[in-house]
Short mmCIF file of C-alpha atoms and ligand atoms in Angstrom, two decimals:
data_model
loop_
_atom_site.label_atom_id
_atom_site.label_comp_id
_atom_site.label_asym_id
_atom_site.label_seq_id
_atom_site.Cartn_x
_atom_site.Cartn_y
_atom_site.Cartn_z
CA MET A 1 8.83 -49.42 -22.63
CA ILE A 2 11.40 -48.72 -19.95
CA LYS A 3 12.11 -45.06 -19.44
CA GLY A 4 15.30 -44.01 -21.19
CA VAL A 5 15.65 -47.24 -23.17
CA PRO A 6 15.19 -46.54 -26.89
CA ARG A 7 14.59 -49.18 -29.54
CA LEU A 8 16.89 -51.97 -30.68
CA ASN A 9 19.41 -51.06 -33.35
CA GLU A 10 20.58 -53.20 -36.18
CA VAL A 11 24.04 -52.58 -37.62
CA PRO A 12 24.23 -53.05 -41.39
CA ILE A 13 26.78 -55.63 -42.53
CA ALA A 14 28.41 -55.45 -45.95
CA SER A 15 29.61 -58.60 -47.73
CA GLN A 16 33.35 -59.20 -48.07
CA SER A 17 35.15 -62.01 -49.87
CA ILE A 18 37.47 -64.05 -47.69
CA ASP A 19 39.66 -64.53 -50.79
CA ARG A 20 41.40 -61.30 -50.07
CA LEU A 21 43.21 -63.05 -47.24
CA ILE A 22 44.81 -65.54 -49.66
CA PRO A 23 47.94 -63.42 -50.20
CA LEU A 24 48.41 -63.33 -46.43
CA VAL A 25 47.59 -66.85 -45.31
CA GLY A 26 47.80 -68.94 -48.49
CA GLU A 27 45.15 -70.98 -50.37
CA GLU A 28 44.81 -73.94 -48.04
CA PRO A 29 43.17 -72.35 -44.96
CA ILE A 30 40.78 -70.46 -47.20
CA ALA A 31 39.69 -73.64 -48.98
CA ARG A 32 39.18 -75.33 -45.62
CA LEU A 33 37.12 -72.40 -44.41
CA LYS A 34 34.92 -72.42 -47.51
CA ALA A 35 34.23 -76.12 -47.01
CA LYS A 36 33.33 -75.44 -43.39
CA ALA A 37 31.01 -72.61 -44.45
CA GLU A 38 29.23 -74.91 -46.92
CA ALA A 39 28.66 -77.41 -44.13
CA ALA A 40 27.36 -74.65 -41.85
CA LYS A 41 24.98 -73.45 -44.54
CA GLY A 42 23.61 -76.94 -44.86
CA GLN A 43 23.09 -77.05 -41.15
CA LEU A 44 21.47 -73.63 -40.91
CA ARG A 45 19.08 -74.39 -43.77
CA GLY A 46 18.19 -70.77 -44.33
CA ARG A 47 18.06 -69.79 -40.67
CA GLU A 48 19.92 -66.67 -39.66
CA PHE A 49 23.05 -66.27 -37.58
CA TRP A 50 22.64 -63.29 -35.23
CA ASN A 51 25.25 -61.45 -33.22
CA VAL A 52 24.04 -59.29 -30.35
CA ASN A 53 26.17 -56.90 -28.30
CA SER A 54 25.85 -53.56 -26.56
CA THR A 55 27.63 -51.06 -28.79
CA ALA A 56 28.23 -50.56 -32.50
CA HIS A 57 31.46 -48.61 -31.91
CA GLY A 58 34.21 -48.51 -29.31
CA GLY A 59 35.95 -51.37 -27.56
CA GLY A 60 37.18 -54.71 -28.78
CA VAL A 61 33.92 -56.53 -29.43
CA ALA A 62 32.43 -53.95 -31.77
CA GLU A 63 35.77 -53.77 -33.52
CA MET A 64 35.82 -57.50 -34.07
CA LEU A 65 32.24 -57.72 -35.27
CA HIS A 66 32.85 -54.97 -37.80
CA SER A 67 35.73 -56.89 -39.29
CA LEU A 68 34.47 -60.46 -39.00
CA LEU A 69 30.82 -60.39 -39.94
CA PRO A 70 31.32 -59.13 -43.53
CA TYR A 71 33.40 -62.27 -44.20
CA VAL A 72 30.66 -64.45 -42.70
CA ARG A 73 28.24 -62.85 -45.08
CA GLY A 74 30.75 -63.19 -47.94
CA LEU A 75 30.86 -66.91 -47.19
CA GLY A 76 27.15 -67.04 -47.92
CA ILE A 77 25.85 -67.22 -44.36
CA ASP A 78 22.96 -64.99 -43.54
CA THR A 79 24.28 -63.02 -40.60
CA ARG A 80 22.82 -60.01 -38.77
CA TRP A 81 24.05 -57.79 -35.94
CA ALA A 82 21.78 -56.21 -33.35
CA VAL A 83 22.83 -53.80 -30.62
CA ILE A 84 20.83 -53.81 -27.42
CA GLU A 85 19.82 -50.61 -25.73
CA GLY A 86 20.11 -49.83 -22.07
CA ASN A 87 19.79 -46.85 -19.77
CA GLU A 88 22.40 -45.25 -17.56
CA GLU A 89 21.64 -47.49 -14.59
CA PHE A 90 21.96 -50.59 -16.74
CA PHE A 91 25.35 -49.62 -18.17
CA LYS A 92 26.59 -48.63 -14.74
CA LEU A 93 25.79 -52.06 -13.40
CA THR A 94 27.08 -53.95 -16.46
CA LYS A 95 30.31 -51.99 -16.16
CA ARG A 96 30.45 -53.12 -12.55
CA LEU A 97 29.93 -56.71 -13.78
CA HIS A 98 32.65 -56.26 -16.37
CA HIS A 99 35.07 -55.17 -13.66
CA ALA A 100 33.97 -58.06 -11.43
CA LEU A 101 34.67 -60.67 -14.11
CA HIS A 102 38.09 -59.05 -14.47
CA GLY A 103 38.56 -59.62 -10.76
CA SER A 104 38.28 -56.00 -9.72
CA ARG A 105 35.82 -54.03 -7.62
CA GLY A 106 35.19 -51.25 -10.11
CA ASP A 107 33.16 -48.53 -8.41
CA GLY A 108 32.29 -51.00 -5.64
CA SER A 109 28.56 -50.50 -6.18
CA ASP A 110 26.03 -53.17 -5.22
CA LEU A 111 25.14 -56.11 -7.37
CA GLY A 112 22.00 -56.95 -5.44
CA ASP A 113 18.28 -57.31 -6.02
CA ALA A 114 17.78 -53.73 -7.15
CA GLN A 115 20.47 -54.12 -9.81
CA ARG A 116 19.05 -57.48 -10.85
CA ALA A 117 15.68 -55.84 -11.35
CA VAL A 118 17.24 -53.20 -13.62
CA TYR A 119 19.24 -55.84 -15.51
CA GLU A 120 16.25 -58.10 -16.04
CA ALA A 121 13.94 -55.31 -17.12
CA VAL A 122 16.40 -54.16 -19.79
CA ALA A 123 17.04 -57.77 -20.88
CA GLN A 124 13.33 -58.45 -21.13
CA GLU A 125 12.73 -55.30 -23.15
CA ASN A 126 15.52 -56.06 -25.60
CA ALA A 127 14.59 -59.74 -25.87
CA THR A 128 11.03 -58.77 -26.72
CA ARG A 129 12.24 -56.55 -29.50
CA LEU A 130 14.68 -59.13 -30.75
CA SER A 131 11.99 -61.79 -30.76
CA GLU A 132 10.15 -59.72 -33.35
CA VAL A 133 12.99 -60.26 -35.81
CA VAL A 134 14.72 -63.45 -34.65
CA ALA A 135 12.92 -66.58 -35.86
CA PRO A 136 12.74 -69.79 -33.85
CA GLY A 137 15.70 -71.92 -34.96
CA ASP A 138 17.93 -68.91 -35.67
CA VAL A 139 21.34 -69.07 -34.03
CA VAL A 140 21.96 -66.10 -31.72
CA LEU A 141 25.46 -65.36 -30.51
CA LEU A 142 25.20 -63.06 -27.50
CA HIS A 143 28.31 -61.14 -26.53
CA ASP A 144 29.43 -60.24 -23.02
CA PRO A 145 27.65 -59.69 -19.68
CA GLN A 146 25.35 -56.99 -21.07
CA THR A 147 23.49 -59.56 -23.17
CA ALA A 148 23.51 -62.68 -20.95
CA GLY A 149 20.11 -61.78 -19.50
CA LEU A 150 18.55 -62.20 -22.94
CA ALA A 151 19.53 -65.87 -23.14
CA PRO A 152 16.55 -67.44 -21.30
CA HIS A 153 14.05 -65.27 -23.22
CA LEU A 154 15.53 -66.08 -26.60
CA MET A 155 15.78 -69.78 -25.80
CA ALA A 156 12.14 -69.76 -24.77
CA HIS A 157 11.44 -68.15 -28.12
CA GLY A 158 13.10 -71.11 -29.83
CA ALA A 159 16.42 -69.54 -30.79
CA ILE A 160 19.65 -71.52 -30.46
CA VAL A 161 21.71 -69.38 -28.12
CA ILE A 162 25.48 -69.17 -27.78
CA TRP A 163 26.92 -66.84 -25.18
CA ARG A 164 30.40 -65.48 -25.70
CA CYS A 165 32.28 -63.83 -22.89
CA HIS A 166 35.21 -61.68 -23.94
CA VAL A 167 36.39 -60.92 -20.42
CA GLY A 168 37.86 -63.02 -17.70
CA ASN A 169 40.32 -63.20 -14.87
CA ASP A 170 43.33 -65.46 -14.62
CA GLU A 171 42.44 -66.48 -11.10
CA PRO A 172 39.08 -66.51 -9.33
CA ASN A 173 38.55 -64.12 -6.42
CA THR A 174 35.57 -62.76 -4.52
CA ASP A 175 34.80 -60.15 -7.16
CA VAL A 176 34.86 -62.73 -9.92
CA ASP A 177 32.52 -64.92 -7.84
CA LEU A 178 30.20 -61.98 -7.32
CA GLY A 179 30.03 -61.45 -11.08
CA TRP A 180 29.27 -65.08 -11.84
CA ASP A 181 26.73 -65.27 -9.01
CA PHE A 182 24.92 -62.44 -10.72
CA LEU A 183 25.11 -63.87 -14.24
CA GLY A 184 24.83 -67.58 -13.42
CA PRO A 185 21.03 -67.85 -13.42
CA TYR A 186 20.87 -66.64 -17.04
CA LEU A 187 23.55 -69.01 -18.27
CA GLU A 188 22.67 -72.32 -16.66
CA LYS A 189 20.84 -73.68 -19.67
CA VAL A 190 22.80 -72.05 -22.49
CA PRO A 191 23.90 -74.90 -24.80
CA LEU A 192 27.25 -73.39 -25.79
CA ASN A 193 29.50 -70.78 -24.20
CA VAL A 194 32.62 -69.28 -25.69
CA PHE A 195 35.58 -67.98 -23.73
CA THR A 196 38.88 -66.43 -24.71
CA ARG A 197 40.96 -68.60 -22.40
CA GLU A 198 40.48 -71.88 -20.55
CA GLN A 199 41.09 -70.13 -17.20
CA TYR A 200 38.07 -67.89 -17.74
CA ILE A 201 35.43 -70.64 -17.76
CA PRO A 202 33.36 -70.35 -14.55
CA ASP A 203 31.81 -73.33 -12.83
CA VAL A 204 28.35 -72.37 -14.00
CA CYS A 205 29.44 -72.80 -17.63
CA ASP A 206 31.88 -75.63 -17.02
CA HIS A 207 29.56 -78.39 -18.09
CA GLY A 208 31.46 -79.55 -21.13
CA ARG A 209 29.63 -76.99 -23.19
CA SER A 210 32.23 -74.26 -23.32
CA VAL A 211 34.81 -73.74 -26.04
CA ILE A 212 37.85 -71.49 -26.39
CA VAL A 213 37.93 -69.03 -29.27
CA PRO A 214 40.38 -66.12 -29.14
CA PRO A 215 39.51 -63.01 -31.19
CA SER A 216 41.17 -61.86 -34.41
CA ILE A 217 41.92 -58.69 -36.36
CA ASP A 218 41.18 -57.67 -39.93
CA PRO A 219 44.35 -56.75 -41.82
CA PHE A 220 42.32 -54.71 -44.32
CA SER A 221 40.38 -52.56 -41.88
CA PRO A 222 41.33 -48.87 -41.70
CA LYS A 223 43.01 -49.70 -38.39
CA ASN A 224 45.28 -52.40 -39.75
CA GLN A 225 45.62 -51.82 -43.48
CA GLU A 226 49.04 -51.10 -44.95
CA MET A 227 49.88 -47.41 -44.69
CA SER A 228 52.89 -45.55 -46.06
CA GLU A 229 55.12 -43.62 -43.70
CA GLU A 230 54.16 -40.39 -45.46
CA THR A 231 50.46 -41.06 -44.92
CA ALA A 232 50.95 -41.97 -41.26
CA GLN A 233 52.97 -38.79 -40.80
CA SER A 234 50.38 -36.69 -42.47
CA ILE A 235 47.51 -38.22 -40.42
CA LEU A 236 49.40 -37.62 -37.18
CA ILE A 237 50.15 -34.02 -38.14
CA ASN A 238 46.55 -33.36 -39.17
CA THR A 239 45.21 -34.67 -35.89
CA GLY A 240 47.70 -32.53 -33.97
CA ILE A 241 49.53 -35.50 -32.47
CA ILE A 242 52.91 -34.66 -34.03
CA GLU A 243 54.47 -31.50 -35.39
CA ALA A 244 55.76 -30.28 -38.77
CA PRO A 245 53.78 -30.40 -41.96
CA ASN A 246 54.54 -32.50 -45.01
CA GLY A 247 52.85 -32.64 -48.39
CA ALA A 248 51.12 -36.04 -48.35
CA PRO A 249 47.34 -36.15 -48.08
CA PRO A 250 46.04 -37.91 -44.90
CA VAL A 251 44.09 -40.55 -46.79
CA PHE A 252 43.06 -44.16 -46.25
CA THR A 253 40.65 -46.73 -47.66
CA ARG A 254 37.32 -47.12 -45.86
CA GLN A 255 35.87 -50.43 -44.77
CA ASP A 256 33.54 -50.31 -47.79
CA GLY A 257 36.48 -49.72 -50.17
CA SER A 258 35.84 -46.02 -50.81
CA PRO A 259 38.55 -43.42 -50.24
CA GLY A 260 38.60 -41.72 -46.82
CA ARG A 261 40.43 -38.71 -45.42
CA VAL A 262 41.35 -37.78 -41.85
CA ASP A 263 39.99 -34.29 -41.24
CA ARG A 264 39.19 -34.23 -37.54
CA GLN A 265 41.65 -33.29 -34.84
CA ALA A 266 42.33 -35.13 -31.64
CA ASP A 267 41.61 -33.42 -28.36
CA ILE A 268 45.06 -33.28 -26.79
CA VAL A 269 46.21 -32.45 -23.30
CA ARG A 270 49.85 -31.33 -23.36
CA SER A 271 51.96 -28.58 -21.92
CA GLY A 272 54.89 -28.46 -24.32
CA ARG A 273 55.19 -28.80 -28.06
CA ALA A 274 53.91 -31.69 -30.09
CA PRO A 275 56.60 -34.32 -30.65
CA ALA A 276 58.61 -34.01 -33.86
CA TRP A 277 58.40 -36.78 -36.48
CA ASP A 278 61.76 -38.18 -35.47
CA THR A 279 61.03 -38.21 -31.72
CA PRO A 280 60.70 -41.85 -30.60
CA LEU A 281 57.19 -42.40 -29.32
CA ILE A 282 56.03 -44.84 -26.70
CA VAL A 283 52.33 -45.36 -27.31
CA GLN A 284 49.44 -46.95 -25.48
CA VAL A 285 46.03 -46.92 -27.16
CA SER A 286 43.18 -47.88 -24.84
CA ARG A 287 39.82 -46.91 -23.52
CA TRP A 288 40.15 -44.66 -20.47
CA ASP A 289 39.80 -47.45 -17.99
CA PRO A 290 41.70 -48.01 -14.71
CA LEU A 291 42.37 -51.63 -15.75
CA LYS A 292 44.47 -50.30 -18.63
CA ASP A 293 46.53 -48.51 -15.98
CA PRO A 294 47.16 -45.26 -17.89
CA ILE A 295 48.46 -43.60 -14.72
CA GLY A 296 50.85 -46.49 -14.15
CA VAL A 297 52.13 -46.09 -17.71
CA MET A 298 52.84 -42.41 -17.02
CA LYS A 299 54.57 -43.18 -13.74
CA GLY A 300 56.66 -45.94 -15.33
CA PHE A 301 57.65 -43.57 -18.12
CA ALA A 302 58.61 -40.94 -15.53
CA ARG A 303 60.74 -43.62 -13.85
CA LEU A 304 62.54 -44.13 -17.16
CA LEU A 305 63.22 -40.40 -17.43
CA GLU A 306 64.73 -40.38 -13.94
CA ARG A 307 67.37 -42.87 -15.03
CA PRO A 308 70.85 -41.91 -16.20
CA PHE A 309 70.01 -43.43 -19.61
CA ALA A 310 69.53 -40.50 -21.99
CA THR A 311 66.50 -40.65 -24.23
CA ASN A 312 64.42 -38.13 -26.12
CA ALA A 313 61.44 -40.53 -26.18
CA GLU A 314 57.98 -39.16 -25.46
CA LEU A 315 54.80 -40.87 -24.32
CA VAL A 316 51.42 -40.74 -26.02
CA LEU A 317 48.41 -42.13 -24.18
CA ALA A 318 45.60 -42.27 -26.69
CA GLY A 319 41.99 -43.19 -26.11
CA PRO A 320 38.56 -42.47 -27.43
CA ASN A 321 36.88 -39.17 -27.01
CA VAL A 322 35.18 -39.82 -23.67
CA SER A 323 31.65 -38.91 -24.65
CA ALA A 324 31.74 -41.42 -27.51
CA VAL A 325 31.69 -44.90 -25.99
CA LEU A 326 28.14 -45.30 -24.72
CA ASP A 327 28.61 -48.51 -22.76
CA ASP A 328 31.66 -47.10 -20.96
CA PRO A 329 30.23 -44.46 -18.63
CA GLU A 330 33.40 -44.35 -16.49
CA GLY A 331 35.64 -43.08 -19.28
CA LYS A 332 35.35 -39.41 -18.39
CA GLY A 333 36.04 -39.97 -14.70
CA THR A 334 39.13 -42.01 -15.51
CA LEU A 335 40.41 -39.45 -17.99
CA ASP A 336 39.96 -36.72 -15.36
CA LYS A 337 42.11 -38.76 -12.97
CA VAL A 338 44.74 -39.36 -15.64
CA GLU A 339 44.83 -35.65 -16.36
CA ALA A 340 45.22 -34.85 -12.67
CA ALA A 341 48.09 -37.35 -12.39
CA TRP A 342 49.65 -35.79 -15.49
CA ARG A 343 49.48 -32.36 -13.83
CA ASP A 344 51.33 -33.83 -10.87
CA LEU A 345 54.29 -34.89 -13.01
CA PRO A 346 57.44 -32.78 -12.68
CA HIS A 347 57.34 -30.03 -15.30
CA GLY A 348 60.15 -31.41 -17.49
CA PHE A 349 58.44 -34.82 -17.62
CA ARG A 350 54.98 -33.42 -18.20
CA ASP A 351 56.12 -31.81 -21.44
CA ARG A 352 56.95 -35.23 -22.74
CA VAL A 353 53.60 -36.87 -22.02
CA HIS A 354 50.65 -36.30 -24.36
CA LEU A 355 47.08 -37.36 -23.61
CA ALA A 356 45.18 -37.67 -26.86
CA CYS A 357 41.42 -38.17 -27.10
CA LEU A 358 40.82 -39.40 -30.61
CA PRO A 359 37.77 -38.32 -32.60
CA MET A 360 35.19 -41.13 -32.73
CA THR A 361 32.55 -39.54 -34.99
CA ASP A 362 33.73 -41.58 -37.95
CA ALA A 363 34.85 -45.09 -36.94
CA ASP A 364 36.97 -45.57 -40.06
CA GLU A 365 38.73 -42.26 -39.52
CA ASN A 366 39.36 -43.21 -35.89
CA GLY A 367 40.79 -46.53 -37.07
CA ALA A 368 43.11 -44.78 -39.50
CA ILE A 369 44.41 -42.54 -36.72
CA VAL A 370 45.05 -45.55 -34.45
CA ASN A 371 46.78 -47.24 -37.39
CA ALA A 372 49.07 -44.25 -38.00
CA LEU A 373 49.86 -43.96 -34.30
CA GLN A 374 50.65 -47.65 -33.82
CA ARG A 375 52.80 -47.73 -36.97
CA HIS A 376 54.70 -44.63 -35.95
CA ALA A 377 55.32 -45.84 -32.40
CA SER A 378 58.85 -46.94 -31.58
CA ILE A 379 57.34 -49.08 -28.84
CA VAL A 380 53.71 -49.97 -28.22
CA VAL A 381 52.80 -50.70 -24.63
CA GLN A 382 49.79 -52.35 -23.04
CA LYS A 383 50.40 -52.21 -19.34
CA SER A 384 46.96 -53.52 -18.40
CA LEU A 385 46.36 -54.78 -14.89
CA ASN A 386 44.00 -57.26 -16.44
CA GLU A 387 43.12 -58.01 -20.02
CA GLY A 388 40.57 -60.39 -21.51
CA PHE A 389 42.57 -60.62 -24.70
CA GLY A 390 44.06 -57.26 -25.70
CA LEU A 391 43.31 -56.47 -29.33
CA THR A 392 45.55 -53.42 -29.18
CA VAL A 393 48.43 -55.84 -28.67
CA THR A 394 47.43 -57.89 -31.73
CA GLU A 395 47.07 -54.72 -33.80
CA ALA A 396 50.54 -53.48 -32.88
CA MET A 397 52.07 -56.92 -33.40
CA TRP A 398 50.58 -57.10 -36.87
CA LYS A 399 52.33 -53.81 -37.62
CA ALA A 400 55.60 -55.47 -36.58
CA ARG A 401 55.96 -53.17 -33.57
CA PRO A 402 57.87 -54.24 -30.50
CA VAL A 403 55.24 -54.52 -27.77
CA VAL A 404 55.69 -54.35 -24.02
CA GLY A 405 52.66 -55.99 -22.45
CA SER A 406 51.65 -57.13 -19.00
CA ALA A 407 51.79 -60.88 -18.44
CA VAL A 408 48.05 -61.01 -17.83
CA GLY A 409 45.16 -62.70 -19.60
CA GLY A 410 45.24 -62.91 -23.36
CA ILE A 411 48.42 -60.82 -23.61
CA ARG A 412 50.26 -63.89 -22.30
CA ASP A 413 48.93 -65.97 -25.16
CA GLN A 414 49.98 -63.41 -27.75
CA ILE A 415 53.43 -62.40 -26.56
CA GLU A 416 56.15 -64.93 -26.00
CA ASP A 417 58.58 -63.04 -23.79
CA GLY A 418 61.76 -62.11 -25.61
CA VAL A 419 60.47 -63.67 -28.85
CA SER A 420 57.39 -61.78 -30.02
CA GLY A 421 57.50 -58.93 -27.51
CA LEU A 422 58.36 -58.30 -23.88
CA LEU A 423 56.17 -59.35 -20.98
CA LEU A 424 55.95 -57.59 -17.64
CA GLY A 425 55.81 -60.19 -14.88
CA ASN A 426 54.44 -57.66 -12.44
CA PRO A 427 52.37 -55.05 -14.27
CA LYS A 428 52.32 -52.83 -11.21
CA ASP A 429 56.11 -52.59 -11.05
CA ALA A 430 57.10 -49.23 -12.53
CA ASP A 431 60.79 -50.20 -12.54
CA GLU A 432 60.23 -53.37 -14.49
CA PHE A 433 58.30 -51.32 -17.03
CA ALA A 434 61.03 -48.68 -17.25
CA THR A 435 63.66 -51.43 -17.67
CA ALA A 436 61.74 -53.00 -20.57
CA LEU A 437 61.44 -49.60 -22.26
CA GLU A 438 65.12 -48.85 -21.74
CA ARG A 439 66.13 -52.25 -23.11
CA LEU A 440 64.13 -51.69 -26.28
CA LEU A 441 65.10 -48.06 -26.80
CA LYS A 442 68.77 -49.07 -26.64
CA ASP A 443 68.54 -52.04 -28.96
CA GLU A 444 67.23 -51.50 -32.46
CA ALA A 445 68.03 -55.06 -33.53
CA LEU A 446 65.89 -56.40 -30.69
CA ARG A 447 63.03 -54.08 -31.66
CA THR A 448 63.17 -55.35 -35.22
CA LYS A 449 63.40 -59.00 -34.21
CA LEU A 450 60.49 -58.80 -31.78
CA GLY A 451 58.41 -56.85 -34.30
CA ASN A 452 58.96 -59.32 -37.13
CA ASN A 453 58.20 -62.33 -34.95
CA ALA A 454 55.11 -60.56 -33.66
CA ARG A 455 53.74 -60.13 -37.17
CA GLU A 456 54.24 -63.83 -37.92
CA LYS A 457 52.53 -64.78 -34.69
CA VAL A 458 49.45 -62.79 -35.72
CA ARG A 459 49.52 -64.16 -39.27
CA GLU A 460 49.37 -67.69 -37.91
CA ASN A 461 46.97 -67.25 -35.03
CA TYR A 462 44.91 -64.10 -35.02
CA LEU A 463 43.41 -63.49 -38.45
CA ALA A 464 39.82 -64.16 -39.55
CA THR A 465 40.58 -67.54 -41.10
CA ARG A 466 41.34 -69.26 -37.80
CA HIS A 467 38.49 -67.46 -36.07
CA LEU A 468 35.84 -68.36 -38.64
CA LEU A 469 36.97 -71.98 -38.82
CA GLN A 470 36.26 -72.12 -35.10
CA TYR A 471 32.84 -70.55 -35.67
CA GLY A 472 32.15 -73.32 -38.16
CA GLU A 473 33.17 -75.89 -35.56
CA MET A 474 30.85 -74.26 -33.03
CA LEU A 475 27.90 -74.57 -35.38
CA GLU A 476 28.79 -78.18 -36.10
CA ARG A 477 28.82 -78.85 -32.39
CA LEU A 478 25.39 -77.33 -31.91
CA GLY A 479 24.09 -79.36 -34.82
CA GLY A 480 25.27 -82.46 -32.99
N1 UDP B 501 40.35 -48.35 -29.75
C1 UDP B 501 40.08 -47.42 -30.72
N2 UDP B 501 40.22 -46.10 -30.43
C2 UDP B 501 40.63 -45.70 -29.23
C3 UDP B 501 40.93 -46.66 -28.23
C4 UDP B 501 40.77 -47.98 -28.52
O1 UDP B 501 39.72 -47.77 -31.84
O2 UDP B 501 40.77 -44.49 -29.02
C5 UDP B 501 40.23 -49.76 -30.11
C6 UDP B 501 41.55 -50.50 -30.12
O3 UDP B 501 42.30 -50.20 -31.28
C7 UDP B 501 41.09 -51.94 -30.04
C8 UDP B 501 39.86 -51.82 -29.16
O4 UDP B 501 39.43 -50.46 -29.20
O5 UDP B 501 40.72 -52.43 -31.32
C9 UDP B 501 40.16 -52.20 -27.74
O6 UDP B 501 40.20 -53.57 -27.62
P1 UDP B 501 41.02 -54.29 -26.46
O7 UDP B 501 40.80 -55.75 -26.62
O8 UDP B 501 42.44 -53.83 -26.50
O9 UDP B 501 40.39 -53.74 -25.12
P2 UDP B 501 38.88 -53.51 -24.59
O10 UDP B 501 38.57 -52.08 -24.88
O11 UDP B 501 38.00 -54.46 -25.32
O12 UDP B 501 38.98 -53.77 -23.15
#
């Protein structure tokens, strides 16, 4: 055993009927999906369909697996989810890889032989443990750079491996090359790779065995389920994000269908009062990551406040409690920098910016808080400098919010500028950002139009039905 690497974890998956999506998408796609699932079952012949990633909570992949896999199971396919374990060194280097594939330098640390040795040791350890439970012939879908190193081991064990990469950069650069140079040796023989966008496929995987599958959201999860205004208000008051009590209980329905209640408070950095219920809120929900550009959001918002246009809008930057996301060791450092930049804001502006670290102890409760915050937002922003896909954008669009997003990565696929949201051509341009905010704050009809179109866009493209149909096609392809 490697020092500091505990044992492999399996995440329990409940079964969920896909029929509950019928009222949202209609009968036809569901019938098609069921037929596809029957075909997949025939192909799998009792073998299991594994998903392997590096965290059970926090970040887009865990979020997606929580919502998608219960439907897979509900469709009668034996699916399991394992979470690999790593030590601090491993997660530091995989974070570096993550940044590299996004085209950025991250902490600039080496990706040399020493790092490869750490990566391979952790991969070997996890693959050995997985091989105890994965049978030859099982299909194993590995997610993201953290798990790529397991591919050769699992293939040698007889598993059918698919590697899915949720990150990518619109254009190659030296950092991207560095990332693929590191990962390439583990991927050369993988029979099927999955990317979020065509532009993300690297040469090493570009052998006609890569497919494009964008992610999806679950409209029934605590994060996306319908929520009354009173409940949203009450959740935001209970967590300390907004002011003034009301009488409604802060309740929601848990992923397993049981009733839940928001009891924990967010950890909030602010200097003035909490915003009132009727204060327009501009909201970005993201991990504390420089690529999400939280400091840029603050500066762009300050630019808006400098303008003659009068607004009482306030900004909420929300992210996970920094100790909670195990595979994101940089979160605390980034939050410290955001806080320092916040302290540098002129006093009158600082009062109108709130940094909220949301409690992560209970994933459903966290989802309900994000739900309330996104629903209550007058404008949701995602001013990422790079974005593999951007689930926070999908989530806000589903809630019919007007979204201002950077024209990068998957955000470009989701938002049609001026139709289903507003795109920022240059995400680093604080003025462009302030102009988009001003335009929306002034124009309620535009906010409503963009929000309604956004919801339709998600209904058609980013729900589980489309996603699982593509999974079925992937299995068919491997069968061939
Ligand atoms: N998220 C969350 N709580 C937080 C911050 C983020 O639940 O405090 C969720 C967010 O709602 C979304 C996911 O984490 O579902 C982030 O996915 P995205 O694709 O936007 O970015 P990633 O973190 O994968 O880069």
